[in-house]
Amino acid sequence: MSESTILELRQKNSSDVERNGIYKTTLDTAIQIEEGDQVNVKAIYLDTSESSAGLIHLEEDVDITMEMAMYIQNYKLDQRFTSHFGQESLELRQYVNMGNDVRSPFELGDNNIWWLAQHSENVSSTNWKVQKIKITIGDLSKGVDNYGGLTLHFNYVSTAPGAANLVYPLKIKSTRKQNLPPNGEYAINILSRGDGDGPFITLQEKLPQTGITSVTWEPYQEQVDPGETIFTLQRFPLNFTIGAGDYTPGELADIITENMANVELEGKVNDLYDDNASSTPITKTNWPAMSPFLTTILKNDAELQRKALTEGETIGQSFVNATDYVVANGNNLGGTFYMEYNLTDMKGEYVAPNPANPANYNPPLDKYVGANEVALIFDENSNKLQFNLHFPIYVNESSSGSNDASPGVVYNGIENNVPNLFNVPTGMPLRYSGVAFTRLEPTSFWENQLGFGDITITPEMNANLNYPISTSTPPTHNNSFTIKANNGEQITGAFPALDVAVIKSETSFSTPPFSNISTTNVPLIEISNPAIWSVNSTKTYNNSIADEGYFIVDVSPNFNQNLVGEIGSSQSSKSTQSIVNRYYTQNSFTSDQGAGSISYTHSGAPQMLSEFQVRVLNPDRSIVKPSILQEKNTVFIEVIKPIKANTNQNPK
């Protein structure tokens, strides 16, 4: 007789994953292995569900939700503008909360990213700030060693006029139970509308989930004082549907790009402004772009003013320095300053169409915001999907006014009279403008099937912003936000390769004149640069068929055994092995019920079994390509202990 214990070695529960198919599992309670005990591979399930033909399978129609935020890169060429009247320079960007004595009108841009936002006064007495949430988990003592490995989605109502429904994603990584945060507290930093009892926040997921028994934010909520000005990141949604079926990565990329890159997604575009555009541009309905990926300064202001009329509130357009604004003394001033455009001067450029003198027509001076290079591409060299989401800087254009410029970079000048307040503007701007995703749903599609798990940004309402002008008294309210956004992870742009630094217009291949680049007599340095710093998915798609018929699953605990291959192969191992047939079909798991496993029977002194290292290998013991295996791999181990017979007998 014997007793059996089944151990589940699940990759998704592991906190130590090297790659799909290679991970480590630590038992919650060690098991003592004694003389005569057997350790077998009971069953194996390998996630080869999408590897057979490199296809992406959609069981049913998928309703896609994409939500974007826009930003500009504040570099020198976009700091001053040329007027249509008199060809004079205009300073259209105004740092209204920095004081007139802090920044001169002719100073160059700081080369940082400033996010498109709106600001309005808090007129409600029931708006709430929630800085943390507390998670209570169940009993982890019964064989469950890890907690997390999921994303919680909190629905809340924006405090901005119009009360849009928003989602805050809280990603909780798989964590060893001894490494859980104190008191189960996680920072969320959101502002939400509510009532006298609290904010309007709900959790999308149903509990209990992955050991979670309760979620609360009541101890960490506080009301926002009426009269405080709140800056809110603007978001632009897009929705469409992808039909059920099997798609190659390239086919799916084309479908998504077609839905993203349409200049008339929201209506018809027009190159003419209404007769009264110079005074009341909110009456205009047609613009150069009607897309959630690309707008203009005046178009966005017009939409905000329409919302203000509907809501009976005052709304301003602003750009917040929310991302990594580290200045010369090391302080991070992210989220503490904002800028606006001089809308009066922009509208003042307008001359209405006149049939008697058509040549006299002149539109307002408007500027694009967002991305015009919008695409999801399948790279056949890397077998990965990649997003491009920016508006390039165009260089080397001809003087004829034709549309023949090429993407590139320019060098940003150094001119800054307050180095401890403004970021020192060095380096090259990598884009004129761009977008980043604030929401991609469903997560099962974007993360699990396409591999875009960390591409979205989340504004954190955790910064004090001076409003309207305050250089001496710091504000007391957290009414602004910060955003973490990295090149090639959440935002895209020109790739700053070494070749960019070579000035090719000189026969001597000179370097840029860094020493006097800020002076006015230095010619503009422009470099064409077609290379793009894209956002790549973490998923590699397989386009080939397996050349051998089985996997070897190597399970290494703290005991040894030998598996010896054919003569001269040098293929020996000191671990428990299992051989798994490699046949699989689309949407299937490769499995083995222990038929191909090699058992181990313990002999000698007892040993403590506490940890397993799992490795899925090719027949030659090489690592399986990442395009073959996904993350839902599980190995079941059976420990069999013989029940010793009772040798004590009663005398007759």
XYZ file of C-alpha atoms in Angstrom:
652
model
C 0.000 0.000 0.000
C 1.102 3.587 -0.591
C -0.022 7.183 -0.267
C 0.326 9.733 -3.043
C 0.907 13.505 -3.063
C 0.444 15.540 -6.255
C 2.536 18.695 -6.705
C 1.506 21.313 -9.276
C 4.412 23.152 -10.893
C 2.601 25.938 -12.763
C 4.563 28.556 -14.675
C 1.923 31.277 -14.213
C 2.250 30.887 -10.422
C 6.033 31.091 -10.500
C 7.852 34.246 -9.365
C 11.061 33.079 -11.064
C 10.418 32.701 -14.807
C 13.428 32.939 -17.086
C 11.356 32.464 -20.246
C 8.357 30.397 -21.305
C 9.147 26.757 -20.486
C 11.977 27.583 -18.047
C 10.901 28.451 -14.525
C 11.377 27.576 -10.857
C 8.768 26.539 -8.296
C 9.355 26.639 -4.535
C 7.073 24.478 -2.412
C 5.200 26.175 0.395
C 6.082 23.257 2.670
C 9.083 21.013 2.066
C 8.509 17.245 1.755
C 10.910 14.727 3.248
C 11.934 12.016 0.790
C 12.820 8.759 2.524
C 14.042 5.292 1.591
C 11.749 3.701 -1.000
C 9.817 6.888 -1.874
C 9.136 7.422 -5.572
C 9.046 10.698 -7.482
C 7.356 10.586 -10.893
C 6.274 13.038 -13.540
C 2.522 12.475 -13.357
C 1.382 14.700 -16.234
C 2.631 17.527 -18.428
C 0.711 20.223 -20.268
C 2.749 22.457 -22.588
C 1.195 25.603 -24.032
C 1.728 25.153 -27.769
C -1.760 26.449 -28.537
C -0.662 29.028 -31.101
C 2.592 27.614 -32.366
C 1.660 25.213 -35.118
C 1.146 27.699 -37.939
C 1.957 31.107 -36.437
C -1.743 32.007 -36.577
C -3.787 34.104 -34.177
C -7.119 32.436 -33.525
C -10.173 34.446 -32.478
C -12.973 32.205 -31.244
C -15.541 34.981 -31.636
C -15.771 38.609 -32.693
C -13.515 40.855 -30.599
C -14.712 44.351 -29.664
C -11.576 46.491 -29.552
C -11.207 49.543 -27.299
C -8.209 51.828 -27.766
C -7.781 55.003 -25.726
C -4.983 57.480 -26.399
C -3.284 60.466 -24.764
C -1.359 63.052 -26.804
C 1.872 64.931 -26.146
C 4.290 67.357 -27.772
C 8.083 67.428 -27.566
C 9.007 70.988 -26.673
C 12.055 71.639 -28.840
C 13.481 74.850 -30.301
C 11.996 74.816 -33.809
C 8.464 74.653 -32.458
C 9.037 77.332 -29.853
C 8.668 80.322 -32.217
C 6.353 80.757 -35.176
C 6.246 82.876 -38.281
C 3.276 85.192 -38.671
C 1.502 85.471 -41.996
C 1.447 89.230 -41.479
C 4.835 90.919 -41.627
C 6.773 87.640 -41.264
C 7.522 88.461 -37.630
C 8.311 85.864 -34.992
C 5.605 84.957 -32.512
C 6.004 83.176 -29.194
C 2.832 81.096 -29.140
C 3.758 78.810 -26.259
C 3.240 80.559 -22.950
C 4.513 79.228 -19.628
C 1.767 80.978 -17.744
C 2.554 79.670 -14.273
C 6.279 80.392 -14.324
C 6.274 84.184 -14.082
C 7.408 86.749 -16.608
C 10.805 87.128 -14.956
C 11.596 83.429 -15.243
C 11.515 82.714 -18.965
C 12.178 85.175 -21.765
C 10.031 85.094 -24.928
C 12.987 84.020 -27.081
C 14.295 81.152 -24.997
C 14.409 77.817 -26.730
C 12.364 74.725 -25.888
C 13.415 72.364 -23.117
C 13.176 69.249 -25.356
C 10.888 67.478 -22.892
C 7.527 65.788 -23.319
C 4.454 67.814 -22.275
C 1.083 66.030 -22.167
C -2.156 67.460 -23.536
C -4.472 68.154 -20.595
C -7.452 70.227 -19.592
C -7.851 72.247 -16.433
C -10.975 73.402 -14.650
C -12.028 74.523 -11.218
C -13.410 71.949 -8.835
C -16.990 73.133 -8.322
C -18.182 69.966 -6.593
C -18.054 69.206 -2.898
C -18.157 65.450 -3.559
C -15.018 64.883 -5.603
C -12.577 62.511 -3.961
C -8.870 61.763 -4.006
C -7.886 58.103 -3.427
C -4.172 57.506 -2.954
C -4.140 53.825 -1.951
C -6.159 50.651 -1.908
C -5.859 47.770 0.507
C -6.048 44.159 -0.606
C -6.830 41.326 1.802
C -5.803 37.870 0.687
C -6.880 34.465 1.888
C -4.897 31.711 3.551
C -1.688 31.046 1.612
C -0.520 28.278 3.899
C -2.163 25.415 2.042
C 0.293 24.837 -0.758
C -0.132 28.310 -2.305
C 3.191 30.104 -2.222
C 2.614 32.987 -4.645
C 0.101 35.794 -4.748
C -0.726 38.068 -7.694
C 0.102 37.657 -11.344
C -2.981 39.623 -12.398
C -4.300 43.093 -13.203
C -7.155 44.649 -11.254
C -9.271 47.197 -13.130
C -10.914 49.970 -11.119
C -13.771 51.831 -12.832
C -14.226 55.437 -11.724
C -15.762 58.698 -12.927
C -13.479 61.549 -13.972
C -13.674 64.835 -12.073
C -13.263 66.733 -15.365
C -16.373 68.399 -16.836
C -18.326 65.840 -18.813
C -17.755 63.051 -16.270
C -16.168 60.424 -18.520
C -15.904 56.860 -17.267
C -12.259 55.872 -16.801
C -10.351 52.730 -15.866
C -7.310 52.531 -13.597
C -5.338 49.299 -14.192
C -3.406 48.075 -11.154
C -0.888 45.426 -12.169
C 0.075 43.091 -9.343
C 3.049 40.942 -10.157
C 3.328 37.395 -8.929
C 4.880 37.773 -5.491
C 6.196 35.408 -2.837
C 3.941 35.606 0.209
C 6.770 36.818 2.448
C 7.315 39.763 0.061
C 3.777 41.128 0.141
C 3.537 44.908 0.718
C 2.930 46.062 4.316
C -0.755 45.976 5.206
C -1.543 44.947 1.622
C -1.423 48.604 0.473
C -0.970 49.590 -3.182
C -0.756 53.153 -4.541
C -3.360 54.131 -7.149
C -3.537 57.979 -7.004
C -6.818 58.785 -8.741
C -9.425 61.549 -8.569
C -13.034 60.419 -8.824
C -16.472 61.909 -8.607
C -18.706 60.583 -5.878
C -21.315 61.498 -3.310
C -21.294 62.280 0.361
C -20.330 58.723 1.251
C -17.327 58.319 -1.029
C -16.049 58.086 -4.611
C -17.782 56.248 -7.433
C -15.249 53.426 -7.755
C -15.995 49.819 -8.629
C -13.791 46.809 -9.264
C -14.331 44.980 -12.556
C -13.074 41.622 -11.339
C -15.137 39.313 -9.165
C -13.707 38.200 -5.828
C -12.219 35.993 -4.599
C -9.611 35.915 -7.369
C -6.084 34.537 -7.040
C -6.467 34.442 -3.284
C -8.013 37.926 -2.902
C -10.894 38.109 -0.433
C -11.517 41.878 -0.221
C -10.487 45.233 -1.666
C -11.075 48.569 0.074
C -10.068 52.210 -0.365
C -12.242 53.838 2.310
C -9.365 54.459 4.781
C -7.421 56.315 2.085
C -10.083 58.552 0.507
C -10.313 62.290 1.110
C -12.501 64.989 -0.367
C -11.104 67.553 -2.806
C -11.708 71.123 -1.673
C -14.069 73.171 -3.875
C -12.304 75.967 -5.735
C -9.119 74.000 -6.377
C -8.041 73.847 -10.035
C -7.562 70.293 -11.294
C -5.474 69.301 -14.311
C -6.678 66.160 -16.088
C -4.998 64.205 -18.869
C -7.127 64.289 -22.024
C -8.044 60.905 -23.511
C -9.317 60.056 -26.985
C -11.178 56.745 -27.535
C -11.476 54.513 -30.593
C -13.711 51.426 -30.908
C -14.010 48.827 -33.652
C -14.614 45.082 -34.070
C -12.414 42.316 -35.469
C -14.332 39.313 -36.762
C -13.775 35.772 -35.551
C -11.336 33.629 -37.495
C -7.684 32.671 -37.960
C -5.285 35.466 -38.892
C -1.621 35.648 -39.660
C 0.095 38.363 -37.597
C 0.494 40.451 -40.755
C -3.209 40.201 -41.628
C -4.253 41.213 -38.128
C -1.776 44.123 -38.128
C -3.262 45.407 -41.407
C -6.818 45.273 -40.026
C -5.879 47.199 -36.883
C -3.867 49.772 -38.848
C -6.770 50.386 -41.238
C -8.969 51.251 -38.266
C -6.323 53.463 -36.660
C -4.972 55.468 -39.600
C -8.145 57.026 -41.009
C -8.034 60.836 -41.081
C -11.870 61.022 -41.169
C -12.761 58.693 -38.324
C -14.946 61.331 -36.622
C -16.317 63.253 -39.604
C -15.341 65.041 -42.801
C -12.150 67.062 -43.005
C -11.970 70.545 -44.549
C -9.203 73.046 -45.290
C -11.426 76.129 -44.847
C -12.434 77.772 -41.593
C -15.791 79.365 -40.896
C -16.211 83.104 -41.408
C -16.126 83.741 -37.679
C -13.259 81.369 -36.910
C -11.039 84.224 -35.720
C -13.400 85.115 -32.895
C -15.501 82.035 -32.160
C -13.821 78.958 -33.633
C -16.067 76.630 -31.647
C -18.605 76.879 -34.486
C -16.269 75.036 -36.842
C -17.116 71.378 -37.469
C -14.635 70.307 -40.157
C -10.902 70.260 -39.464
C -7.703 68.995 -41.141
C -7.973 65.767 -39.137
C -10.987 64.148 -37.460
C -9.161 61.339 -35.671
C -8.562 60.302 -32.047
C -4.872 59.948 -32.989
C -4.391 63.405 -34.533
C -5.947 66.764 -33.681
C -4.964 70.436 -33.762
C -4.615 73.103 -31.087
C -7.682 75.039 -32.246
C -9.770 71.906 -32.868
C -9.099 70.585 -29.376
C -9.855 73.985 -27.849
C -13.121 74.146 -29.811
C -14.195 70.774 -28.429
C -13.307 71.830 -24.879
C -15.318 75.038 -25.245
C -18.337 73.098 -26.531
C -18.070 70.890 -23.458
C -17.740 73.989 -21.251
C -20.963 75.458 -22.678
C -22.797 72.180 -22.074
C -21.494 71.739 -18.531
C -21.673 75.414 -17.554
C -18.022 75.452 -16.482
C -14.780 77.056 -17.619
C -12.264 74.705 -19.235
C -8.752 75.519 -20.369
C -6.403 73.649 -22.686
C -2.958 72.987 -21.252
C 0.195 70.904 -21.618
C 1.728 69.460 -18.424
C 5.424 68.547 -18.009
C 4.428 65.219 -16.484
C 7.277 62.910 -17.550
C 10.805 62.794 -16.044
C 11.343 66.526 -15.721
C 14.646 66.236 -13.849
C 16.504 69.568 -13.664
C 20.160 70.412 -13.143
C 20.086 70.141 -9.328
C 18.591 66.639 -9.526
C 15.029 67.535 -8.527
C 12.201 65.984 -10.506
C 9.674 68.731 -11.246
C 7.396 66.478 -13.281
C 3.786 67.626 -13.173
C 4.544 70.991 -11.562
C 4.344 73.308 -14.608
C 2.102 73.718 -17.608
C 2.027 75.735 -20.803
C -0.702 77.070 -23.057
C -0.869 78.294 -26.629
C -1.622 81.931 -27.400
C -4.966 81.199 -29.016
C -5.683 84.908 -29.565
C -2.628 85.353 -31.777
C -3.345 82.087 -33.610
C -6.921 83.132 -34.407
C -5.709 86.626 -35.260
C -4.008 85.236 -38.346
C -7.395 84.463 -39.896
C -8.665 86.297 -42.957
C -12.119 85.136 -44.096
C -12.676 84.006 -47.698
C -13.699 86.880 -49.959
C -15.099 86.039 -53.425
C -13.986 89.435 -54.698
C -10.404 88.818 -53.586
C -9.831 85.046 -53.153
C -6.062 85.442 -52.775
C -6.556 87.404 -49.564
C -7.908 84.379 -47.668
C -5.745 83.189 -44.794
C -6.574 80.479 -42.213
C -5.756 80.815 -38.518
C -2.318 79.649 -37.464
C -2.951 76.115 -36.204
C -0.658 73.313 -35.036
C -1.045 69.539 -35.095
C -0.981 67.481 -31.900
C -0.816 63.682 -31.851
C 0.557 61.167 -34.334
C 0.369 60.871 -38.106
C 2.688 57.837 -38.344
C 0.171 55.407 -36.843
C 0.612 51.739 -37.644
C 0.784 48.224 -36.242
C 3.408 46.368 -38.285
C 4.495 42.742 -38.391
C 8.283 42.576 -38.702
C 9.137 39.397 -40.606
C 12.775 39.548 -39.493
C 12.011 39.393 -35.776
C 8.570 37.731 -36.139
C 7.170 40.377 -33.784
C 4.403 42.953 -33.946
C 5.422 46.580 -33.412
C 3.579 49.884 -32.955
C 4.600 53.238 -34.462
C 2.776 56.101 -32.735
C 4.427 59.465 -33.391
C 4.587 62.538 -35.609
C 8.102 62.728 -37.075
C 10.212 65.849 -37.406
C 10.500 66.448 -41.141
C 13.820 67.713 -42.448
C 15.511 68.585 -45.753
C 12.357 69.926 -47.320
C 12.677 71.855 -50.554
C 12.044 75.571 -50.857
C 9.288 75.040 -53.404
C 6.746 74.193 -50.737
C 6.193 70.687 -52.062
C 5.449 67.772 -49.783
C 8.862 66.112 -50.122
C 10.522 66.281 -46.696
C 11.850 63.155 -44.975
C 11.684 62.058 -41.294
C 14.722 63.009 -39.256
C 16.082 64.811 -36.212
C 17.470 68.240 -35.394
C 19.782 69.398 -32.625
C 18.130 71.251 -29.766
C 19.860 74.423 -28.615
C 21.088 75.159 -25.094
C 19.595 78.329 -23.686
C 18.305 78.408 -20.157
C 18.628 81.199 -17.634
C 17.252 79.271 -14.641
C 18.927 75.815 -14.692
C 17.444 74.744 -11.350
C 13.901 75.396 -12.540
C 13.899 74.300 -16.170
C 15.284 71.136 -17.608
C 18.545 71.797 -19.446
C 17.477 71.472 -23.125
C 20.158 69.244 -24.577
C 20.072 66.421 -27.073
C 17.952 65.709 -30.116
C 14.165 65.772 -30.260
C 13.044 62.395 -31.557
C 9.598 63.482 -32.684
C 7.427 66.543 -33.098
C 4.499 64.989 -31.263
C 2.919 61.621 -30.513
C 0.391 59.493 -28.667
C 0.501 56.804 -26.004
C -2.173 54.292 -25.063
C -4.022 54.782 -21.796
C -6.270 51.777 -22.363
C -6.246 48.654 -24.556
C -9.071 46.170 -24.214
C -9.763 43.333 -24.038
C -6.572 42.521 -22.156
C -6.852 38.853 -23.163
C -6.393 39.968 -26.779
C -3.730 42.657 -26.406
C -1.646 41.015 -23.694
C -2.101 37.281 -24.093
C -2.485 36.977 -27.851
C -0.488 39.955 -29.164
C 2.056 40.411 -26.365
C 1.489 44.097 -25.535
C 1.341 43.818 -21.758
C 3.208 46.957 -20.594
C 2.437 49.409 -23.383
C -0.208 51.555 -21.639
C 0.447 54.614 -19.482
C -1.413 55.535 -16.306
C -1.527 59.138 -15.015
C -0.833 59.347 -11.297
C -2.561 62.263 -9.548
C 0.389 62.879 -7.248
C 1.946 66.234 -8.226
C 1.540 69.776 -6.917
C 1.115 72.233 -9.776
C 1.507 76.013 -9.475
C -1.670 77.656 -10.736
C -1.962 80.220 -12.114
C 1.349 81.897 -11.105
C 3.177 81.028 -7.932
C 6.951 81.154 -7.684
C 7.221 81.719 -3.941
C 4.406 79.811 -2.240
C 4.141 76.128 -3.200
C 0.631 74.723 -3.682
C -0.855 72.449 -1.047
C -3.042 70.199 -3.173
C -2.082 67.242 -5.372
C -4.009 68.566 -8.347
C -1.686 67.526 -11.192
C -0.277 64.270 -12.531
C 2.869 62.426 -13.536
C 3.274 59.806 -16.256
C 5.942 57.172 -16.790
C 6.627 56.797 -20.513
C 9.790 55.359 -22.068
C 10.978 55.301 -25.662
C 10.370 51.891 -27.212
C 8.082 50.846 -24.340
C 5.111 53.238 -24.344
C 6.099 55.924 -26.876
C 7.867 55.852 -30.237
C 10.115 58.184 -32.201
C 13.206 58.380 -34.348
C 15.906 55.946 -33.233
C 19.032 57.886 -32.120
C 21.557 55.646 -33.849
C 25.246 56.545 -34.079
C 24.852 57.523 -37.706
C 22.589 60.417 -36.713
C 25.548 62.270 -35.174
C 27.417 62.375 -38.503
C 26.886 65.604 -40.442
C 26.902 64.409 -44.033
C 26.678 67.815 -45.709
C 30.376 68.384 -45.005
C 33.035 66.585 -47.034
C 35.123 66.192 -43.884
C 32.232 64.437 -42.071
C 32.321 66.974 -39.294
C 30.623 66.824 -35.927
C 27.790 69.195 -35.002
C 28.988 72.578 -33.647
C 27.939 71.906 -30.065
C 29.944 74.804 -28.618
C 27.863 77.568 -30.190
C 24.700 75.791 -31.217
C 22.521 78.210 -29.231
C 23.682 81.308 -31.123
C 21.514 82.709 -33.856
C 24.159 82.599 -36.608
C 24.570 78.812 -36.587
C 22.844 77.129 -39.544
C 20.088 74.652 -38.748
C 21.431 71.116 -38.391
C 18.989 68.581 -39.831
C 19.677 64.874 -40.294
C 17.445 62.458 -42.170
C 16.767 59.386 -40.075
C 14.337 56.690 -41.287
C 15.042 54.379 -38.302
C 12.158 54.194 -35.812
C 12.233 53.423 -32.102
C 9.113 51.242 -32.195
C 7.223 49.503 -29.396
C 7.726 45.771 -29.905
C 5.480 43.040 -28.568
C 6.939 40.449 -26.237
C 5.468 37.655 -28.332
C 7.432 35.989 -31.140
C 5.326 34.219 -33.738
C 6.392 30.904 -35.173
C 6.395 30.426 -38.929
C 8.154 27.081 -39.087
C 7.273 23.459 -38.345
C 9.056 21.435 -35.679
C 11.887 19.355 -37.151
C 11.849 16.661 -34.440
C 8.976 14.793 -32.881
C 9.298 15.297 -29.132
C 10.213 17.555 -26.220
C 12.294 16.585 -23.213
C 10.998 18.041 -19.974
C 13.766 18.285 -17.394
C 12.619 18.611 -13.761
C 15.502 19.259 -11.361
C 14.735 18.969 -7.644
C 17.309 18.557 -4.882
C 17.950 14.882 -5.677
C 19.771 13.252 -8.593
C 19.351 10.463 -11.083
C 21.029 9.643 -14.383
C 19.431 9.532 -17.841
C 21.970 8.215 -20.361
C 21.502 8.676 -24.122
C 22.890 6.652 -27.008
C 26.576 5.731 -27.216
C 28.751 8.737 -27.998
C 25.964 11.264 -27.635
C 27.184 12.683 -24.310
C 23.534 13.354 -23.512
C 23.375 12.567 -19.801
C 21.410 14.320 -17.107
C 21.032 14.192 -13.310
C 17.384 15.085 -13.011
C 13.913 13.630 -13.473
C 12.985 13.464 -17.153
C 9.895 13.082 -19.262
C 9.572 12.681 -23.009
C 6.577 14.428 -24.592
C 5.262 13.849 -28.105
C 5.582 17.081 -30.078
C 2.484 16.654 -32.210
C 0.099 19.544 -31.814
C -2.614 21.363 -33.720
C -3.916 24.912 -33.646
C -5.513 25.884 -30.298
C -4.220 22.728 -28.593
C -1.937 21.910 -25.699
C 0.793 19.312 -26.010
C 0.323 16.861 -23.135
C 1.672 13.653 -21.678
C 0.084 11.624 -18.899
C 3.329 10.253 -17.527
C 3.758 7.531 -20.143
C 7.082 8.981 -21.235
C 8.438 9.758 -17.783
C 11.316 8.132 -15.941
C 10.605 7.397 -12.265
C 12.989 7.946 -9.391
C 13.121 5.747 -6.287
C 15.013 7.191 -3.373
C 17.763 5.246 -1.666
C 19.933 6.442 1.195
C 19.609 9.176 3.766
C 16.393 11.240 3.786
C 16.404 14.497 1.830
C 14.128 17.525 1.936
C 12.308 18.204 -1.326
C 11.581 21.959 -1.462
C 12.216 23.276 -4.956
C 11.888 22.310 -8.613
C 13.540 23.779 -11.693
C 11.518 23.034 -14.835
C 13.099 23.223 -18.288
C 11.413 22.278 -21.561
C 14.139 21.289 -24.039
C 14.583 20.126 -27.597
C 15.909 16.566 -28.169
C 19.459 17.966 -28.420
C 18.972 19.669 -25.012
C 18.843 23.138 -26.568
C 16.341 25.738 -25.366
C 12.967 25.730 -27.124
C 12.408 28.805 -29.293
C 10.161 31.465 -27.723
C 7.803 31.189 -30.698
C 6.942 27.592 -29.739
C 5.803 27.881 -26.117
C 3.435 30.297 -24.409
C 3.047 30.872 -20.668
C 0.436 28.295 -19.574
C 2.838 25.429 -18.942
C 2.251 23.039 -16.036
C 4.035 19.939 -14.760
C 2.408 17.656 -12.179
C 4.767 15.696 -9.926
C 3.606 12.680 -7.927
C 5.359 11.692 -4.712
C 4.516 8.108 -3.681
C 5.310 6.967 -0.158
C 4.871 3.274 0.693
C 2.835 2.617 3.810
C 4.908 0.451 6.094
C 3.227 -2.724 7.313
C 2.553 -3.075 11.043
C 5.050 -5.738 12.260
C 3.744 -5.828 15.853
C 1.674 -9.018 16.298
C -0.274 -10.079 19.356
C 0.924 -13.415 20.794
C -1.530 -16.242 20.608
